[in-house]
PDB file of C-alpha atoms in Angstrom:
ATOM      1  CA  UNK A   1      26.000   6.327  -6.857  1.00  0.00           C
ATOM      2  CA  UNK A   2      24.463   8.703  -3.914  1.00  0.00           C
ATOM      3  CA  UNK A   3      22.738   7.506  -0.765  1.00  0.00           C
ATOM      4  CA  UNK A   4      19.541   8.885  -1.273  1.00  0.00           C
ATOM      5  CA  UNK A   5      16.824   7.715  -3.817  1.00  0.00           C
ATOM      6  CA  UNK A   6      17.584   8.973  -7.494  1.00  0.00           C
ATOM      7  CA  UNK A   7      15.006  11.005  -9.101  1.00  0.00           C
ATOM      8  CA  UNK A   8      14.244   8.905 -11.708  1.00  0.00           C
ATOM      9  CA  UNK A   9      12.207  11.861 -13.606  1.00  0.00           C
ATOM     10  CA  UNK A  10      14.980  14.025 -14.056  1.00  0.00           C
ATOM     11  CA  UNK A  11      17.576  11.273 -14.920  1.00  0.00           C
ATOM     12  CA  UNK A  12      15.114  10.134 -17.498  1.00  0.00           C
ATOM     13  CA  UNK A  13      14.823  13.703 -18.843  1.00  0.00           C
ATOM     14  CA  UNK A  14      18.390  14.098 -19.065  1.00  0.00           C
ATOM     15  CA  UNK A  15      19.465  10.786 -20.540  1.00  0.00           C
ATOM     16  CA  UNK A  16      16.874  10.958 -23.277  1.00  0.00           C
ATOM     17  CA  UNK A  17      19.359  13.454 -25.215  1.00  0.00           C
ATOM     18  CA  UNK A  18      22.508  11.004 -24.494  1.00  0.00           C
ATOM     19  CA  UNK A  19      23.576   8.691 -27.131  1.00  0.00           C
ATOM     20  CA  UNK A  20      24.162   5.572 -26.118  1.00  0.00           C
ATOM     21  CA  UNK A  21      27.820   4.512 -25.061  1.00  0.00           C
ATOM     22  CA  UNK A  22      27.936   0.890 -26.716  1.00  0.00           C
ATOM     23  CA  UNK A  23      26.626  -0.792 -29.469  1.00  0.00           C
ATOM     24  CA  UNK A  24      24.844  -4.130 -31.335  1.00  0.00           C
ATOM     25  CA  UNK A  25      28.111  -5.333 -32.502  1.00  0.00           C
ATOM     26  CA  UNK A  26      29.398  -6.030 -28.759  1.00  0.00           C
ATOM     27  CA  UNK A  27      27.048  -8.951 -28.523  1.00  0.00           C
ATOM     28  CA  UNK A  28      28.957 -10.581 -31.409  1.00  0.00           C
ATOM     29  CA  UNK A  29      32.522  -9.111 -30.894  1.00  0.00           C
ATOM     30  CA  UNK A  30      32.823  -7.973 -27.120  1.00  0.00           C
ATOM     31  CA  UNK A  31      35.686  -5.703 -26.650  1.00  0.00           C
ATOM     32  CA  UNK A  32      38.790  -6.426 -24.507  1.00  0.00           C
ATOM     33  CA  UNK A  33      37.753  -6.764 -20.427  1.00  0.00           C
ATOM     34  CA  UNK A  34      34.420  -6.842 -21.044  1.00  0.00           C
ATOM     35  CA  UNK A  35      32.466  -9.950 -18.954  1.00  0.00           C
ATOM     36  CA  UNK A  36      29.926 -11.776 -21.114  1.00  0.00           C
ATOM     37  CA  UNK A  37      27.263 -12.774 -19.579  1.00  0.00           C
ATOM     38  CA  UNK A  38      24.482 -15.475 -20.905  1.00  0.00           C
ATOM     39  CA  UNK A  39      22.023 -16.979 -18.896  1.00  0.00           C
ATOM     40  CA  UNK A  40      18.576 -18.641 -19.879  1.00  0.00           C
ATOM     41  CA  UNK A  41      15.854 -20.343 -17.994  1.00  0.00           C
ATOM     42  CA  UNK A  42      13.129 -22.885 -19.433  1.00  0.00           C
ATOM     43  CA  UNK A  43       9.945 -21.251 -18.345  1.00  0.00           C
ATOM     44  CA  UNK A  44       6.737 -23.272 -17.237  1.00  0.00           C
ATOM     45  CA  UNK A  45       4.450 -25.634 -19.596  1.00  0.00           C
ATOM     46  CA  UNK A  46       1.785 -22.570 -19.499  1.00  0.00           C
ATOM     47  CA  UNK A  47       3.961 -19.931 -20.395  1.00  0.00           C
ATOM     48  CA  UNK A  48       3.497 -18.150 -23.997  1.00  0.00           C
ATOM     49  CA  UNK A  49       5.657 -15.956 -25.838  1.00  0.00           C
ATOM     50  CA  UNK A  50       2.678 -13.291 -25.874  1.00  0.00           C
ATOM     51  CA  UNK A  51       2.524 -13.285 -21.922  1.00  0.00           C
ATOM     52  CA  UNK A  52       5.834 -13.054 -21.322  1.00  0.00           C
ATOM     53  CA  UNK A  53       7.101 -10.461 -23.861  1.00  0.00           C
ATOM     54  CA  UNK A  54       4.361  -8.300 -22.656  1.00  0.00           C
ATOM     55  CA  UNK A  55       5.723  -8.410 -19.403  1.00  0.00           C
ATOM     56  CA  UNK A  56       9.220  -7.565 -20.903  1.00  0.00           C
ATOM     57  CA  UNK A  57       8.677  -5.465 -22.656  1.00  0.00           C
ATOM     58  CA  UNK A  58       6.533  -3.500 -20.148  1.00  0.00           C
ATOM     59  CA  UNK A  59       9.157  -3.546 -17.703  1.00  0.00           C
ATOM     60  CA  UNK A  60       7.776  -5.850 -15.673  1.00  0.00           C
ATOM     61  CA  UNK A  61      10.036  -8.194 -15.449  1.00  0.00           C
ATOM     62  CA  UNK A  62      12.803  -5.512 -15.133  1.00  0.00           C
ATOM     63  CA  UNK A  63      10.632  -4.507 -11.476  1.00  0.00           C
ATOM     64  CA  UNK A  64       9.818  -7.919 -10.572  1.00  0.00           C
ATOM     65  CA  UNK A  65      14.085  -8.116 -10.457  1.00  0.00           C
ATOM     66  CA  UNK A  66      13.310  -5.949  -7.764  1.00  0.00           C
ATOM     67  CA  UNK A  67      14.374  -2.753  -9.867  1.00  0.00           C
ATOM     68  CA  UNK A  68      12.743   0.944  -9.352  1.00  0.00           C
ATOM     69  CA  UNK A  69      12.019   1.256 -13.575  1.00  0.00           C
ATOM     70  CA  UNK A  70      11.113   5.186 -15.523  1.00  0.00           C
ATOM     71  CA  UNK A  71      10.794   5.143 -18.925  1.00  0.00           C
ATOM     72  CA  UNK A  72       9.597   6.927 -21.879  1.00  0.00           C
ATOM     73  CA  UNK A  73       6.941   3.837 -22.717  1.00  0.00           C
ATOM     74  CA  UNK A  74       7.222   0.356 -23.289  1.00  0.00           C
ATOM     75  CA  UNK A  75      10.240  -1.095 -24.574  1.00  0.00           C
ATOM     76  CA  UNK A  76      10.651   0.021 -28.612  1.00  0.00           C
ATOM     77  CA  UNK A  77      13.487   1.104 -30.454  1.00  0.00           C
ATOM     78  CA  UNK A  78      14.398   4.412 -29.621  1.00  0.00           C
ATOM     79  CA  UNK A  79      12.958   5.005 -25.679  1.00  0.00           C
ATOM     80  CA  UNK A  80      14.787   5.081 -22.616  1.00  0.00           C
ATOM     81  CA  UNK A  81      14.551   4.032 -19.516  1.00  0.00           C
ATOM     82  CA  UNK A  82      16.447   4.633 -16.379  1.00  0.00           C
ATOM     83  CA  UNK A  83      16.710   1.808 -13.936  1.00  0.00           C
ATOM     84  CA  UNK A  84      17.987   2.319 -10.146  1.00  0.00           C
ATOM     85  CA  UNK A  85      18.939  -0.315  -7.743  1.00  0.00           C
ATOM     86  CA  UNK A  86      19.680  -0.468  -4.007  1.00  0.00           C
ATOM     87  CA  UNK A  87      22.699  -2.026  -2.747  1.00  0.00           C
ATOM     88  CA  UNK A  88      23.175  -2.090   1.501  1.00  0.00           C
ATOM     89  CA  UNK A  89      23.173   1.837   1.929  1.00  0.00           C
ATOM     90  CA  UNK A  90      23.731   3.496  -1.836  1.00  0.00           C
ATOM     91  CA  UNK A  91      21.579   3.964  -4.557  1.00  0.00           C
ATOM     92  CA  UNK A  92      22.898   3.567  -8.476  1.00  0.00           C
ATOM     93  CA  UNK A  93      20.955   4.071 -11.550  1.00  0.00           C
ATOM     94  CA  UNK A  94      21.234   3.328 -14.902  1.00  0.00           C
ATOM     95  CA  UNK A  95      19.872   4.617 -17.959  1.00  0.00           C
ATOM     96  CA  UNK A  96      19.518   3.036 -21.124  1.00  0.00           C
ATOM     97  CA  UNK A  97      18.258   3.305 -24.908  1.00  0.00           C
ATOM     98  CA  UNK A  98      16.552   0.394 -26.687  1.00  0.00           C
ATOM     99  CA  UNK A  99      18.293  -0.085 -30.039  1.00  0.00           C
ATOM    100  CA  UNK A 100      16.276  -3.146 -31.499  1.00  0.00           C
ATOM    101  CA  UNK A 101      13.122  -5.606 -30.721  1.00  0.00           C
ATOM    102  CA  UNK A 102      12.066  -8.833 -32.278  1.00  0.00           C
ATOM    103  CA  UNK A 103       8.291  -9.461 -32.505  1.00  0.00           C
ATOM    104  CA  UNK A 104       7.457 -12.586 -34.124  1.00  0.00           C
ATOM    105  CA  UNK A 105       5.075 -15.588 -33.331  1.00  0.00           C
ATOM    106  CA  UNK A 106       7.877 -17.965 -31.920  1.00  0.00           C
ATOM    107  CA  UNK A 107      10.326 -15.076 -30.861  1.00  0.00           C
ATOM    108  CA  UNK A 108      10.532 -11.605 -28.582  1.00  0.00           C
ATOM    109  CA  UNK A 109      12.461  -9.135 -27.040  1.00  0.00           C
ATOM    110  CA  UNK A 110      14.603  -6.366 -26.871  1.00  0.00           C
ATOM    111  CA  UNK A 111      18.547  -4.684 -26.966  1.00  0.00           C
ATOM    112  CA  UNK A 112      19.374  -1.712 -24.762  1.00  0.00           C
ATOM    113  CA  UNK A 113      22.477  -0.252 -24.936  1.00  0.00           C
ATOM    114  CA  UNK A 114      23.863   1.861 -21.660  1.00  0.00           C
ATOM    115  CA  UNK A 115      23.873   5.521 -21.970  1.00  0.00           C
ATOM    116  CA  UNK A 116      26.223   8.124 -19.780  1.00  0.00           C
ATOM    117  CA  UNK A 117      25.835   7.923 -16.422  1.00  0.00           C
ATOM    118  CA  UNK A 118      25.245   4.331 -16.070  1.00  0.00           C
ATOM    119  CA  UNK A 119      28.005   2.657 -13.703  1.00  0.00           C
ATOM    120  CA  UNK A 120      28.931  -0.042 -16.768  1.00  0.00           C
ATOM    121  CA  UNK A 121      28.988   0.565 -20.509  1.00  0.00           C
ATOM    122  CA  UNK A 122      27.682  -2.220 -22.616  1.00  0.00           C
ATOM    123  CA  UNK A 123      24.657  -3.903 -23.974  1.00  0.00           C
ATOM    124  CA  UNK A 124      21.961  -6.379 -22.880  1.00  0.00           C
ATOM    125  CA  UNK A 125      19.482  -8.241 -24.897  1.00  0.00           C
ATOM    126  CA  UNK A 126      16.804  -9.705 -23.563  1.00  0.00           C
ATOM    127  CA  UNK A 127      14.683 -12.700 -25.666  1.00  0.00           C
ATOM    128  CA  UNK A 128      11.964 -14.739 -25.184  1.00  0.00           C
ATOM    129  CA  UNK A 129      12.022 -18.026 -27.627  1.00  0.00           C
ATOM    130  CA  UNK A 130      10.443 -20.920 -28.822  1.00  0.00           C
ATOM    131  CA  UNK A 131      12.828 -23.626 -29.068  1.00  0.00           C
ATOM    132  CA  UNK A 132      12.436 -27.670 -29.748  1.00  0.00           C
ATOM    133  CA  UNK A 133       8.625 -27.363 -28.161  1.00  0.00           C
ATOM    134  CA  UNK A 134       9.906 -25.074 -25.046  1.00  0.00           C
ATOM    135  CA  UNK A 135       9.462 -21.497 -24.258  1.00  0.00           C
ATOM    136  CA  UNK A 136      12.973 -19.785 -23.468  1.00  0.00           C
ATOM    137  CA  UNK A 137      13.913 -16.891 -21.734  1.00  0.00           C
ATOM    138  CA  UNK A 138      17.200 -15.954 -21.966  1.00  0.00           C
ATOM    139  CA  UNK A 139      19.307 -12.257 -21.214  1.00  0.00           C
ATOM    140  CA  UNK A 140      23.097 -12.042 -23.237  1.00  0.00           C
ATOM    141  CA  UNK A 141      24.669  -9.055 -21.860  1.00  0.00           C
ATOM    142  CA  UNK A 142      28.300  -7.860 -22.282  1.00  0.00           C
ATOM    143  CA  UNK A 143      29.752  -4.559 -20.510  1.00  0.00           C
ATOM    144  CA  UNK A 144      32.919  -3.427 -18.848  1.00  0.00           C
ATOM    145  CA  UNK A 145      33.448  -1.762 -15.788  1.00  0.00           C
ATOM    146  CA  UNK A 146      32.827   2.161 -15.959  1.00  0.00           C
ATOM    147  CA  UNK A 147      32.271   3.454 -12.315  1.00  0.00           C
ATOM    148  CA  UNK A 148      35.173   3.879 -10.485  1.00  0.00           C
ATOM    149  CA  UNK A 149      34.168   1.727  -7.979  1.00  0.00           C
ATOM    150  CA  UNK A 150      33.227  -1.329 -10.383  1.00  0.00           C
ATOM    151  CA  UNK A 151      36.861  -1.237 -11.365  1.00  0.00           C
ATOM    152  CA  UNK A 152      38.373  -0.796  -7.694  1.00  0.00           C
ATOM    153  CA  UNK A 153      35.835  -3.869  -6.780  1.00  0.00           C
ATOM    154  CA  UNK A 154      34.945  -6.150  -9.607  1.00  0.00           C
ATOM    155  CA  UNK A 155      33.868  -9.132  -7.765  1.00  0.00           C
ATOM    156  CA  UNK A 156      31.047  -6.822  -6.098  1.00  0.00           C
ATOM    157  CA  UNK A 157      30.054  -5.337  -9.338  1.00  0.00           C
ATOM    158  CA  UNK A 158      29.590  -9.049 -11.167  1.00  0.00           C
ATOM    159  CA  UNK A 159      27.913 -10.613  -7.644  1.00  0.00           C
ATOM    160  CA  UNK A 160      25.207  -7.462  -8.363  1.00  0.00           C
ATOM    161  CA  UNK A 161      25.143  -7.819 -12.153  1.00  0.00           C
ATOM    162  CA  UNK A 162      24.337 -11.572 -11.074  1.00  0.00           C
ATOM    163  CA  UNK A 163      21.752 -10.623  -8.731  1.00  0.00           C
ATOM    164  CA  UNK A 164      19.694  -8.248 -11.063  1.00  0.00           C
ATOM    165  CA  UNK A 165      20.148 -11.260 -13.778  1.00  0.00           C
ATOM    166  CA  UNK A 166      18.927 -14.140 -11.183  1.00  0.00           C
ATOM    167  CA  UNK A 167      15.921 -11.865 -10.407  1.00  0.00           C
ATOM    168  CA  UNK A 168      14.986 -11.349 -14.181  1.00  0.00           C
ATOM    169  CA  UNK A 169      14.670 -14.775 -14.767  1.00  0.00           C
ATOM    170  CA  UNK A 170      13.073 -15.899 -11.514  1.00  0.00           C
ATOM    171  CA  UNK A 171      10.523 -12.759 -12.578  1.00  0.00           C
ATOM    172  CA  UNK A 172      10.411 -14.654 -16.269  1.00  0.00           C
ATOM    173  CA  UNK A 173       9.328 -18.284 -14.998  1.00  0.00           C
ATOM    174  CA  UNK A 174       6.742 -16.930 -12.838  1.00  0.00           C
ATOM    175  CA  UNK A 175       5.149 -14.759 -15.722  1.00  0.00           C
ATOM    176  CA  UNK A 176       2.813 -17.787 -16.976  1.00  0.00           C
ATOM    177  CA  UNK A 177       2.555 -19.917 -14.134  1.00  0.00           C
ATOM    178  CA  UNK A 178       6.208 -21.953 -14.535  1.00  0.00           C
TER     179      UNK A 178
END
């Protein structure tokens, strides 16, 4: 947290040595206090899975939540990207390493995992799916409080977290004209 921009250069420099605090398994076995989080959105009747993973997983849709995105490339296993967000007058980022992606016809997306630094520890996939004749978007994401100020105000923390997550899919259903 600081009150100025970050520089998202040097974050991304440092982080890209930092192993990741969190891992897969959370999605399927969250640990105690964390907040699961699962949202999806049916995106428009033009929308294709091509479109709108290449908009995922070229950050787009992380920006069009109305995040300031660095990274070391596109979304793949193994790069990292640093994320910062403005909320009233301070300034947090968050950087993260991808740990998996899906690429198939009917299914894509990507896991990233927090890394130190980042005000929450946890994990975050993002997919984009096929499913009964309609294109899905949807973002499961599990963390716990980390920043000291998370845990001092939870209700603040989750109303951002919801914010960031509202925008992503918003960003999704306009990707393709939905």
């Amino acid at each position: 947290m600081q009150l100025t921009r970050p520089d998202l250069a040097r974050i991304l420099e440092r982080s890209v040595a930092e192993r990741p605090t969190a891992d897969l398994a959370w999605l399927d076995a969250p640990p105690v206090r964390a907040r699961v989080l699962r949202e999806r959105v049916v995106l428009g009747p033009d929308a294709s899975v091509a479109v709108t993973a290449d908009a995922l997983f070229g950050w787009r849709i992380h920006r069009g939540a109305g995040l300031l995105v660095a990274s070391t490339g596109p979304a793949a296993v193994g790069a990292t990207v640093v994320q910062a967000l403005r909320t009233g007058p301070l300034w947090f980022a968050a950087p993260c390493r991808v740990l998996d992606t899906v690429h198939e016809p009917d299914r894509a997306g990507f896991t990233y995992a927090t890394l130190p630094h980042h005000p929450e520890t946890g994990v975050e996939s993002f997919r984009v799916l096929r499913e009964d004749g309609r294109l899905v978007f949807e973002i499961h994401a599990v963390a716990r409080h980390d920043f000291w100020g998370s845990r001092i105000l939870p209700r603040i923390a989750h109303r951002i977290q919801d914010r960031v997550t509202r925008g992503y899919l918003v960003t999704a259903r306009g990707q393709d004209g939905g």
